[in-house]
Amino acid sequence: QVQLVESGGGLVQAGGSLRLSCAASGRAFSSYAMGWFRQAPGKEREWVAALNWSGGNTMYADSVKGRFTISRDNAKNTMYLQMNSLKPEDTAVYYCAARELESWDYWGKGTLVTVSS
């Protein structure tokens, strides 16, 4: 089992940047593929980005491609989401998640990102 804690959220103006972190504890962090999801007020949770155990393969939702960068440091048991050129529509609670096999098995409690126009 792995425990996940997000940090780095906050209030930022449109066009600004934030870096989210996801600290993991428990079983070997490098065993898991990792991902970021978000949920805006009144909307369903949506997938944002993911990467494999080494960080060598990354994928992004079209809505964030070219603006967000996902990465991980297995030595620090931490995953990151660098968010640039933020837009008001990026406002959401951001969650990190870990996947061992087919499903996203473990979730953090989320960190709020608010982008003002």
Coordinates of N, CA and C in Angstrom, one line a residue:
Q1 N 0.8 -1.2 0.0 CA 0.0 0.0 0.0 C 0.9 1.2 0.0
V2 N 0.4 2.3 -0.5 CA 1.1 3.6 -0.6 C 0.2 4.7 -0.2
Q3 N 0.7 5.7 0.6 CA 0.0 6.8 1.0 C 0.5 8.0 0.2
L4 N -0.4 8.9 -0.2 CA -0.1 10.0 -1.1 C -0.5 11.3 -0.5
V5 N 0.3 12.3 -0.5 CA 0.0 13.7 0.0 C 0.4 14.7 -1.0
E6 N -0.6 15.5 -1.5 CA -0.4 16.6 -2.4 C 0.0 17.9 -1.7
S7 N 0.7 18.7 -2.3 CA 1.0 20.0 -1.8 C 1.3 21.0 -3.0
G8 N 1.3 22.3 -2.7 CA 1.7 23.2 -3.7 C 0.6 24.0 -4.4
G9 N -0.6 23.7 -4.0 CA -1.7 24.4 -4.6 C -1.8 25.8 -4.0
G10 N -2.7 26.6 -4.6 CA -2.8 28.0 -4.1 C -3.5 28.9 -5.1
L11 N -3.5 30.2 -4.9 CA -4.1 31.2 -5.8 C -3.1 31.8 -6.7
V12 N -3.4 31.8 -8.0 CA -2.4 32.4 -8.9 C -3.2 33.1 -10.0
Q13 N -2.6 34.2 -10.6 CA -3.3 34.9 -11.6 C -3.2 34.1 -12.9
A14 N -4.1 34.3 -13.8 CA -4.0 33.7 -15.2 C -2.7 34.1 -15.8
G15 N -2.1 33.1 -16.4 CA -0.8 33.2 -17.1 C 0.4 32.8 -16.1
G16 N 0.1 32.7 -14.9 CA 1.1 32.3 -13.9 C 1.4 30.8 -13.9
S17 N 2.2 30.5 -12.9 CA 2.7 29.1 -12.8 C 2.6 28.6 -11.4
L18 N 2.4 27.3 -11.2 CA 2.5 26.6 -9.9 C 3.2 25.3 -10.1
R19 N 3.8 24.7 -9.1 CA 4.3 23.4 -9.1 C 3.7 22.6 -8.0
L20 N 3.0 21.6 -8.4 CA 2.4 20.7 -7.4 C 3.4 19.5 -7.1
S21 N 3.3 19.0 -5.9 CA 4.1 17.9 -5.5 C 3.2 16.8 -4.9
C22 N 3.6 15.6 -5.0 CA 2.9 14.4 -4.5 C 3.9 13.6 -3.8
A23 N 3.9 13.6 -2.4 CA 4.8 12.8 -1.7 C 4.2 11.5 -1.3
A24 N 5.0 10.4 -1.6 CA 4.5 9.0 -1.3 C 5.3 8.4 -0.2
S25 N 4.5 7.6 0.5 CA 5.1 6.8 1.6 C 4.5 5.4 1.6
G26 N 5.2 4.4 2.2 CA 4.7 3.1 2.1 C 5.5 2.2 1.2
R27 N 4.8 1.4 0.4 CA 5.5 0.5 -0.5 C 6.3 1.2 -1.5
A28 N 7.2 0.5 -2.2 CA 8.2 1.1 -3.1 C 7.5 2.0 -4.1
F29 N 7.8 3.3 -4.1 CA 7.2 4.3 -5.0 C 7.4 3.9 -6.4
S30 N 8.6 3.4 -6.7 CA 8.9 3.2 -8.1 C 8.2 2.0 -8.7
S31 N 7.4 1.3 -7.9 CA 6.6 0.2 -8.3 C 5.4 0.7 -9.1
Y32 N 5.0 1.9 -8.9 CA 3.7 2.4 -9.4 C 3.9 3.4 -10.6
A33 N 3.0 3.2 -11.5 CA 2.7 4.3 -12.4 C 1.9 5.4 -11.6
M34 N 2.1 6.6 -12.0 CA 1.5 7.7 -11.2 C 0.7 8.7 -12.2
G35 N -0.2 9.4 -11.6 CA -1.0 10.3 -12.4 C -1.5 11.4 -11.6
W36 N -1.9 12.5 -12.3 CA -2.6 13.6 -11.7 C -4.0 13.7 -12.3
F37 N -5.0 14.0 -11.5 CA -6.4 14.2 -11.9 C -6.8 15.5 -11.3
R38 N -7.9 16.0 -11.8 CA -8.5 17.2 -11.2 C -10.0 17.2 -11.2
Q39 N -10.6 17.9 -10.3 CA -12.1 18.1 -10.3 C -12.4 19.5 -10.0
A40 N -13.0 20.1 -11.0 CA -13.5 21.5 -10.9 C -14.9 21.5 -10.2
P41 N -15.3 22.6 -9.6 CA -16.6 22.7 -9.0 C -17.7 22.3 -9.9
G42 N -18.5 21.4 -9.5 CA -19.7 21.0 -10.2 C -19.4 20.1 -11.4
K43 N -18.2 19.6 -11.5 CA -17.8 18.7 -12.7 C -17.2 17.4 -12.2
E44 N -17.2 16.5 -13.1 CA -16.6 15.2 -12.8 C -15.1 15.3 -12.7
R45 N -14.5 14.3 -12.0 CA -13.0 14.3 -11.9 C -12.5 13.9 -13.3
E46 N -11.4 14.5 -13.7 CA -10.9 14.2 -15.0 C -9.4 14.0 -14.9
W47 N -8.9 13.1 -15.8 CA -7.5 12.8 -15.8 C -6.7 14.0 -16.4
V48 N -5.5 14.3 -15.9 CA -4.7 15.4 -16.4 C -3.4 14.9 -17.1
A49 N -2.7 14.0 -16.4 CA -1.4 13.5 -16.9 C -1.0 12.3 -16.1
A50 N -0.1 11.5 -16.8 CA 0.4 10.3 -16.1 C 1.8 10.0 -16.6
L51 N 2.5 9.2 -15.8 CA 3.8 8.7 -16.3 C 4.1 7.3 -15.7
N52 N 5.0 6.6 -16.4 CA 5.3 5.3 -15.9 C 6.2 5.2 -14.8
W53 N 6.6 4.1 -14.4 CA 7.4 3.9 -13.1 C 8.7 4.7 -13.2
S54 N 9.3 4.8 -14.4 CA 10.6 5.5 -14.5 C 10.5 6.9 -14.8
G55 N 9.3 7.3 -15.3 CA 9.1 8.7 -15.8 C 9.5 8.9 -17.2
G56 N 9.9 7.8 -17.9 CA 10.3 7.9 -19.2 C 9.2 8.0 -20.2
N57 N 8.0 7.6 -19.8 CA 6.8 7.7 -20.7 C 5.8 8.6 -20.0
T58 N 5.4 9.7 -20.7 CA 4.4 10.6 -20.1 C 3.3 10.8 -21.1
M59 N 2.1 11.1 -20.5 CA 0.9 11.3 -21.3 C 0.2 12.5 -20.7
Y60 N -0.5 13.3 -21.6 CA -1.2 14.4 -21.1 C -2.6 14.5 -21.8
A61 N -3.5 15.1 -21.0 CA -4.8 15.4 -21.6 C -4.6 16.6 -22.6
D62 N -5.4 16.6 -23.6 CA -5.3 17.7 -24.6 C -5.4 19.1 -24.0
S63 N -6.2 19.2 -23.0 CA -6.4 20.5 -22.4 C -5.2 21.1 -21.7
V64 N -4.2 20.3 -21.4 CA -3.0 20.8 -20.7 C -1.7 20.5 -21.4
K65 N -1.8 19.9 -22.6 CA -0.6 19.5 -23.3 C 0.1 20.8 -23.7
G66 N 1.4 20.9 -23.5 CA 2.2 22.0 -23.9 C 2.3 23.0 -22.7
R67 N 1.4 22.9 -21.7 CA 1.5 23.8 -20.6 C 1.9 23.2 -19.3
F68 N 1.5 21.9 -19.1 CA 1.8 21.2 -17.9 C 2.9 20.1 -18.2
T69 N 3.8 19.9 -17.2 CA 4.8 18.9 -17.3 C 4.8 18.0 -16.0
I70 N 4.6 16.7 -16.2 CA 4.6 15.7 -15.1 C 6.0 15.1 -15.0
S71 N 6.5 14.9 -13.8 CA 7.8 14.3 -13.6 C 7.8 13.6 -12.3
R72 N 8.8 12.8 -12.0 CA 8.9 12.1 -10.8 C 10.4 12.0 -10.4
D73 N 10.6 11.9 -9.1 CA 12.0 11.6 -8.5 C 11.8 10.4 -7.6
N74 N 12.2 9.3 -8.1 CA 12.0 8.0 -7.3 C 12.9 8.0 -6.1
A75 N 14.0 8.7 -6.1 CA 14.9 8.8 -5.0 C 14.3 9.6 -3.8
K76 N 13.4 10.5 -4.2 CA 12.7 11.3 -3.2 C 11.2 10.9 -3.0
N77 N 10.8 9.8 -3.6 CA 9.4 9.3 -3.5 C 8.4 10.4 -3.8
T78 N 8.7 11.2 -4.8 CA 7.9 12.4 -5.1 C 7.6 12.5 -6.6
M79 N 6.4 12.9 -6.9 CA 5.9 13.2 -8.2 C 5.6 14.7 -8.3
Y80 N 5.7 15.3 -9.5 CA 5.5 16.7 -9.6 C 4.6 17.0 -10.8
L81 N 3.9 18.2 -10.7 CA 3.2 18.7 -11.9 C 3.5 20.1 -12.0
Q82 N 4.4 20.5 -13.0 CA 4.7 21.9 -13.3 C 3.6 22.4 -14.2
M83 N 2.9 23.5 -13.7 CA 1.8 24.0 -14.5 C 2.1 25.5 -14.9
N84 N 2.2 25.7 -16.1 CA 2.6 27.0 -16.7 C 1.4 27.5 -17.5
S85 N 1.4 28.8 -17.7 CA 0.3 29.5 -18.5 C -1.0 29.1 -18.0
L86 N -1.2 29.2 -16.7 CA -2.5 28.8 -16.1 C -3.6 29.6 -16.6
K87 N -4.8 28.9 -16.7 CA -6.0 29.6 -17.2 C -7.1 29.4 -16.1
P88 N -8.1 30.3 -16.1 CA -9.1 30.2 -15.0 C -9.8 28.8 -15.1
E89 N -9.9 28.2 -16.3 CA -10.5 26.9 -16.4 C -9.6 25.8 -15.8
D90 N -8.4 26.1 -15.4 CA -7.6 25.1 -14.7 C -7.9 25.0 -13.2
T91 N -8.8 25.9 -12.7 CA -9.2 25.9 -11.3 C -9.9 24.6 -11.0
A92 N -9.3 24.0 -9.9 CA -9.8 22.6 -9.5 C -9.1 22.2 -8.3
V93 N -9.6 21.1 -7.7 CA -8.8 20.3 -6.7 C -8.0 19.3 -7.5
Y94 N -6.7 19.3 -7.3 CA -5.8 18.4 -8.0 C -5.5 17.2 -7.1
Y95 N -5.6 16.0 -7.7 CA -5.3 14.8 -6.9 C -4.2 14.0 -7.6
C96 N -3.3 13.4 -6.8 CA -2.4 12.5 -7.3 C -2.9 11.1 -7.1
A97 N -2.5 10.1 -7.9 CA -3.0 8.8 -7.8 C -1.9 7.8 -8.2
A98 N -1.9 6.6 -7.7 CA -0.9 5.6 -8.0 C -1.6 4.4 -8.6
R99 N -1.0 3.8 -9.6 CA -1.6 2.6 -10.2 C -0.5 1.5 -10.2
E100 N -0.9 0.3 -9.7 CA 0.0 -0.8 -9.8 C -0.2 -1.7 -11.0
L101 N -1.5 -2.0 -11.3 CA -1.8 -2.8 -12.5 C -2.8 -2.0 -13.4
E102 N -4.1 -2.3 -13.3 CA -5.0 -1.8 -14.3 C -5.7 -0.6 -13.8
S103 N -5.9 -0.4 -12.5 CA -6.7 0.7 -12.0 C -5.9 1.6 -11.1
W104 N -6.5 2.8 -10.9 CA -5.9 3.8 -10.0 C -6.3 3.4 -8.6
D105 N -5.4 2.8 -7.9 CA -5.7 2.1 -6.6 C -5.6 3.1 -5.4
Y106 N -4.7 4.0 -5.4 CA -4.4 4.9 -4.3 C -4.5 6.3 -4.7
W107 N -5.1 7.1 -3.8 CA -5.4 8.5 -4.0 C -5.0 9.4 -2.9
G108 N -4.5 10.6 -3.2 CA -4.3 11.6 -2.1 C -5.6 12.3 -1.9
K109 N -5.6 13.3 -0.9 CA -6.8 14.0 -0.6 C -7.0 15.3 -1.4
G110 N -6.0 15.7 -2.2 CA -6.1 16.8 -3.1 C -5.5 18.1 -2.6
T111 N -5.2 19.0 -3.5 CA -4.8 20.3 -3.2 C -5.5 21.3 -4.2
L112 N -5.9 22.4 -3.7 CA -6.8 23.3 -4.4 C -5.9 24.3 -5.2
V113 N -6.2 24.4 -6.5 CA -5.6 25.4 -7.3 C -6.7 26.3 -7.8
T114 N -6.5 27.6 -7.6 CA -7.4 28.6 -8.0 C -6.7 29.6 -8.9
V115 N -7.2 29.8 -10.1 CA -6.6 30.7 -11.1 C -7.6 31.8 -11.3
S116 N -7.1 33.0 -11.0 CA -8.0 34.2 -11.1 C -7.8 34.9 -12.5
S117 N -8.8 35.4 -13.0 CA -8.8 36.1 -14.4 C -8.3 37.5 -14.3

